DNA sequence: CTGTTAGCGCCTTCAT
DNA sequence: ATGAAGGCGCTAACAG
């Protein structure tokens, strides 16, 4: 069913139908009624692809995520879709499965006017990324990493990490193990580590390399890294840079016969949904990923409508969730 | 940059450029080289919207999910995107937030040729749904509910539920509480309940209404429903129809001073990622949601390519995950 | 083998 | 206030 068919049925021209549909231009009331009646009768749906071609905008937002099946990503997508819907937009998902080539391909693909704006959840941002992003004609917002010259939305990783470490110290902990990830991920790998290191130093404690381990993002890695540390030292507290790593670490401790938090306290970052239902409930930092997603989408729309200029870096808030996984040993 | 510009730069006609890009028709080698060279030089990306309009296919799959920020949905989407990518397709997400009107709107919207096929995660399927689905011109696969006349992919909810109940009985449990959800969701609300009821009866046990409670899907509901049951009876085991409900129930038990599984055993269904990391690790049924998503996408492609006919109902497998949350009291 | 032409469905001047 | 016409970028049919 095309606009032409509606026109014929309503006894008007296609232009009139278009005017009615888009509420623009003058149409005599009776003709408008006639058109609307036909539209309702046949349940006419305009072809959005043709509209896109004509109007040079697709009413679609692209979201590039490293792994959709993670809680973080799905919360972000949830936020983005919510805002997109409010603007009458659809959301196109590009799931890269942590493949950098894929990420670059999608950037290219999405740029050829098939979406009006892009939200990219950043992990590792390479020079290749920047090269492609330079040529982008549609607005892009990077979520989770600060990228110079581009609009970014970041979590206050440094401050969160610092405060978490400070909290452990305030509870009397001095031997605080650190379970981190590769420096390729600047926000999680570098900035969170710096928050930890600076806080340790600022409080006059010694940085102990033997208490530190670096690995991947999954629960299993947390388990292994914890064991690696335990071979050398027994900390009184463990700071893992994600909740999943914290869960893995907790299990390593339990398997070795340590009690949490009686013998060793454990904290994470991220506040996954189940954090408070774990046993013991996990002390962590609550990042508002859904809110970040919403914010990213809002900012993309601002950029699309040119009511904001490219290059800003916004920071979201966080909240320390103090739960039973930390024991005061002071 | 349009095909016309490339043509000019390469000294050929737009048609030739098109032929080169799509590898169809004959093009003299030297012209092909020239075209490819220009394409590479300017990093030309064809306008996918124009292609869609011309070719009458968008190379996009629509996925309608009740709530993208759930583990189930994101795993399904992950599976769908994986298969879509392999077919050179993009995935459009429609997140309905459990709103039936939204679901119907999206069905209509997606049908006007803006996607080539639809995967819908079903919860409640109403007559309105069927009415709209009847008019659909693109193939649709419903995931999670069996809908007569439509292609569906379902989990073996009856058998899973029956086996889970039988397992509890085999461990010596007789007073098995049931925490379910509304019958509006046929698969979870009706079929899983029937599996439980039939199994109880088949084993010569009494169905006890006081051991049963019905609520929503969230953790908090599980908590409340468990408390409601505890006011009347103390079961030796609790069967919750989702893992989240099981988690809520567990916490209600713990808060009332019961130990799990020493005093009361608890089981769920779904096998969320953290199920095995809970304390105690949760006995549950593993559904392969990502695989279901993949299967759904494959079937949609089959329907698109007409190598399969509409109306089949496929069933996925499941696996009982026996973990420490159940105690043998025989 | 290659170029010209027409048209996918819509919207927007321009003319009436 | 309305209709006719052209064009968004691409491709398939036709002609040469």
mmCIF file of C-alpha atoms in Angstrom, chain B residues 113-264:
data_model
loop_
_atom_site.group_PDB
_atom_site.id
_atom_site.type_symbol
_atom_site.label_atom_id
_atom_site.label_comp_id
_atom_site.label_asym_id
_atom_site.label_seq_id
_atom_site.Cartn_x
_atom_site.Cartn_y
_atom_site.Cartn_z
ATOM 1 C CA UNK B 113 9.180 -3.311 5.053
ATOM 2 C CA UNK B 114 11.598 -1.628 7.350
ATOM 3 C CA UNK B 115 12.820 -5.070 8.395
ATOM 4 C CA UNK B 116 12.940 -8.333 6.470
ATOM 5 C CA UNK B 117 11.980 -10.506 9.404
ATOM 6 C CA UNK B 118 11.013 -10.371 13.058
ATOM 7 C CA UNK B 119 11.909 -12.309 16.164
ATOM 8 C CA UNK B 120 9.533 -11.652 19.002
ATOM 9 C CA UNK B 121 10.156 -12.769 22.525
ATOM 10 C CA UNK B 122 6.682 -13.619 23.680
ATOM 11 C CA UNK B 123 5.215 -13.196 27.103
ATOM 12 C CA UNK B 124 1.498 -12.587 26.855
ATOM 13 C CA UNK B 125 0.035 -13.087 23.393
ATOM 14 C CA UNK B 126 -3.374 -11.435 23.057
ATOM 15 C CA UNK B 127 -6.007 -11.456 20.338
ATOM 16 C CA UNK B 128 -4.829 -8.004 19.326
ATOM 17 C CA UNK B 129 -1.397 -9.483 18.708
ATOM 18 C CA UNK B 130 -2.844 -12.163 16.507
ATOM 19 C CA UNK B 131 -4.888 -9.648 14.575
ATOM 20 C CA UNK B 132 -1.819 -7.581 13.767
ATOM 21 C CA UNK B 133 0.349 -10.600 13.141
ATOM 22 C CA UNK B 134 -2.196 -11.863 10.662
ATOM 23 C CA UNK B 135 -1.593 -8.844 8.456
ATOM 24 C CA UNK B 136 2.166 -9.073 8.661
ATOM 25 C CA UNK B 137 3.934 -9.337 5.328
ATOM 26 C CA UNK B 138 7.322 -10.245 6.770
ATOM 27 C CA UNK B 139 8.126 -13.546 8.469
ATOM 28 C CA UNK B 140 7.955 -13.660 12.245
ATOM 29 C CA UNK B 141 9.196 -16.180 14.762
ATOM 30 C CA UNK B 142 7.880 -16.168 18.298
ATOM 31 C CA UNK B 143 10.292 -17.187 20.966
ATOM 32 C CA UNK B 144 9.186 -18.602 24.284
ATOM 33 C CA UNK B 145 5.494 -19.166 23.624
ATOM 34 C CA UNK B 146 3.696 -21.535 21.326
ATOM 35 C CA UNK B 147 1.264 -19.696 19.074
ATOM 36 C CA UNK B 148 -0.949 -21.713 16.802
ATOM 37 C CA UNK B 149 -0.415 -21.001 13.134
ATOM 38 C CA UNK B 150 2.866 -19.164 13.718
ATOM 39 C CA UNK B 151 6.397 -20.377 13.803
ATOM 40 C CA UNK B 152 7.472 -20.641 17.406
ATOM 41 C CA UNK B 153 10.504 -21.704 19.324
ATOM 42 C CA UNK B 154 9.767 -22.831 22.816
ATOM 43 C CA UNK B 155 11.605 -24.198 25.748
ATOM 44 C CA UNK B 156 10.417 -27.477 27.046
ATOM 45 C CA UNK B 157 8.758 -25.834 30.008
ATOM 46 C CA UNK B 158 6.493 -28.691 30.890
ATOM 47 C CA UNK B 159 9.154 -31.331 30.930
ATOM 48 C CA UNK B 160 11.686 -29.098 32.694
ATOM 49 C CA UNK B 161 9.187 -28.263 35.368
ATOM 50 C CA UNK B 162 8.108 -31.855 35.761
ATOM 51 C CA UNK B 163 11.676 -33.125 36.016
ATOM 52 C CA UNK B 164 12.616 -30.479 38.526
ATOM 53 C CA UNK B 165 9.693 -31.396 40.730
ATOM 54 C CA UNK B 166 10.482 -35.084 40.319
ATOM 55 C CA UNK B 167 14.051 -34.410 41.350
ATOM 56 C CA UNK B 168 12.900 -32.761 44.557
ATOM 57 C CA UNK B 169 10.609 -35.700 45.251
ATOM 58 C CA UNK B 170 13.464 -38.103 44.585
ATOM 59 C CA UNK B 171 15.417 -36.299 47.280
ATOM 60 C CA UNK B 172 12.698 -37.105 49.772
ATOM 61 C CA UNK B 173 10.737 -33.838 49.643
ATOM 62 C CA UNK B 174 6.978 -33.991 49.987
ATOM 63 C CA UNK B 175 5.965 -30.496 51.076
ATOM 64 C CA UNK B 176 7.166 -28.584 48.035
ATOM 65 C CA UNK B 177 6.149 -24.941 47.894
ATOM 66 C CA UNK B 178 5.467 -23.426 44.480
ATOM 67 C CA UNK B 179 6.206 -19.817 43.616
ATOM 68 C CA UNK B 180 4.787 -18.948 40.220
ATOM 69 C CA UNK B 181 3.676 -16.072 38.036
ATOM 70 C CA UNK B 182 0.462 -14.882 36.434
ATOM 71 C CA UNK B 183 -1.270 -17.158 33.929
ATOM 72 C CA UNK B 184 -1.125 -14.397 31.355
ATOM 73 C CA UNK B 185 2.305 -15.707 30.522
ATOM 74 C CA UNK B 186 1.323 -19.074 29.201
ATOM 75 C CA UNK B 187 4.741 -20.695 29.142
ATOM 76 C CA UNK B 188 5.866 -19.627 32.581
ATOM 77 C CA UNK B 189 2.543 -19.058 34.320
ATOM 78 C CA UNK B 190 0.567 -22.035 33.049
ATOM 79 C CA UNK B 191 2.835 -24.698 31.613
ATOM 80 C CA UNK B 192 5.437 -24.646 34.343
ATOM 81 C CA UNK B 193 2.689 -24.827 36.928
ATOM 82 C CA UNK B 194 1.101 -27.778 35.160
ATOM 83 C CA UNK B 195 4.421 -29.595 35.144
ATOM 84 C CA UNK B 196 4.617 -29.125 38.887
ATOM 85 C CA UNK B 197 1.005 -30.125 39.540
ATOM 86 C CA UNK B 198 1.090 -33.201 37.331
ATOM 87 C CA UNK B 199 4.303 -34.413 38.862
ATOM 88 C CA UNK B 200 2.965 -33.976 42.384
ATOM 89 C CA UNK B 201 -0.158 -35.933 41.481
ATOM 90 C CA UNK B 202 1.692 -38.611 39.537
ATOM 91 C CA UNK B 203 3.739 -39.344 42.616
ATOM 92 C CA UNK B 204 0.696 -39.762 44.782
ATOM 93 C CA UNK B 205 1.266 -36.556 46.725
ATOM 94 C CA UNK B 206 -1.367 -34.049 47.702
ATOM 95 C CA UNK B 207 -1.571 -30.654 45.993
ATOM 96 C CA UNK B 208 -1.650 -28.123 48.797
ATOM 97 C CA UNK B 209 -2.945 -24.672 47.838
ATOM 98 C CA UNK B 210 -1.413 -23.176 50.948
ATOM 99 C CA UNK B 211 2.031 -24.021 49.608
ATOM 100 C CA UNK B 212 1.426 -22.093 46.409
ATOM 101 C CA UNK B 213 1.797 -18.397 45.662
ATOM 102 C CA UNK B 214 1.600 -16.370 42.449
ATOM 103 C CA UNK B 215 3.199 -13.014 41.738
ATOM 104 C CA UNK B 216 5.421 -11.020 39.385
ATOM 105 C CA UNK B 217 8.823 -11.805 37.956
ATOM 106 C CA UNK B 218 11.151 -9.849 40.197
ATOM 107 C CA UNK B 219 13.312 -10.812 43.127
ATOM 108 C CA UNK B 220 11.256 -8.779 45.528
ATOM 109 C CA UNK B 221 8.107 -10.668 44.605
ATOM 110 C CA UNK B 222 9.879 -13.915 45.325
ATOM 111 C CA UNK B 223 10.678 -12.583 48.759
ATOM 112 C CA UNK B 224 7.100 -11.599 49.466
ATOM 113 C CA UNK B 225 5.516 -14.747 48.096
ATOM 114 C CA UNK B 226 7.838 -16.874 50.181
ATOM 115 C CA UNK B 227 6.832 -14.985 53.296
ATOM 116 C CA UNK B 228 3.208 -15.437 52.396
ATOM 117 C CA UNK B 229 3.666 -19.195 52.232
ATOM 118 C CA UNK B 230 5.679 -19.280 55.447
ATOM 119 C CA UNK B 231 2.798 -17.691 57.318
ATOM 120 C CA UNK B 232 0.817 -20.856 56.735
ATOM 121 C CA UNK B 233 3.196 -23.765 56.213
ATOM 122 C CA UNK B 234 6.867 -24.625 56.393
ATOM 123 C CA UNK B 235 7.837 -26.554 53.268
ATOM 124 C CA UNK B 236 10.956 -28.705 53.037
ATOM 125 C CA UNK B 237 11.598 -27.454 49.529
ATOM 126 C CA UNK B 238 10.653 -24.486 47.379
ATOM 127 C CA UNK B 239 10.264 -24.589 43.633
ATOM 128 C CA UNK B 240 10.318 -21.097 42.114
ATOM 129 C CA UNK B 241 9.577 -20.800 38.391
ATOM 130 C CA UNK B 242 12.485 -18.424 37.776
ATOM 131 C CA UNK B 243 15.915 -18.005 39.318
ATOM 132 C CA UNK B 244 15.149 -14.483 40.416
ATOM 133 C CA UNK B 245 12.109 -15.654 42.319
ATOM 134 C CA UNK B 246 14.260 -18.380 43.857
ATOM 135 C CA UNK B 247 16.755 -15.783 45.012
ATOM 136 C CA UNK B 248 14.018 -13.716 46.617
ATOM 137 C CA UNK B 249 12.598 -16.802 48.267
ATOM 138 C CA UNK B 250 15.997 -17.806 49.597
ATOM 139 C CA UNK B 251 16.422 -14.429 51.227
ATOM 140 C CA UNK B 252 12.995 -14.578 52.797
ATOM 141 C CA UNK B 253 13.938 -17.935 54.282
ATOM 142 C CA UNK B 254 17.295 -16.687 55.554
ATOM 143 C CA UNK B 255 15.686 -13.600 57.046
ATOM 144 C CA UNK B 256 13.246 -15.800 58.929
ATOM 145 C CA UNK B 257 16.140 -17.814 60.291
ATOM 146 C CA UNK B 258 15.864 -20.895 58.114
ATOM 147 C CA UNK B 259 19.040 -22.290 56.602
ATOM 148 C CA UNK B 260 19.275 -23.192 52.915
ATOM 149 C CA UNK B 261 19.482 -26.064 52.155
ATOM 150 C CA UNK B 262 19.771 -27.547 55.654
ATOM 151 C CA UNK B 263 16.222 -26.540 56.656
ATOM 152 C CA UNK B 264 14.661 -25.756 53.304
#
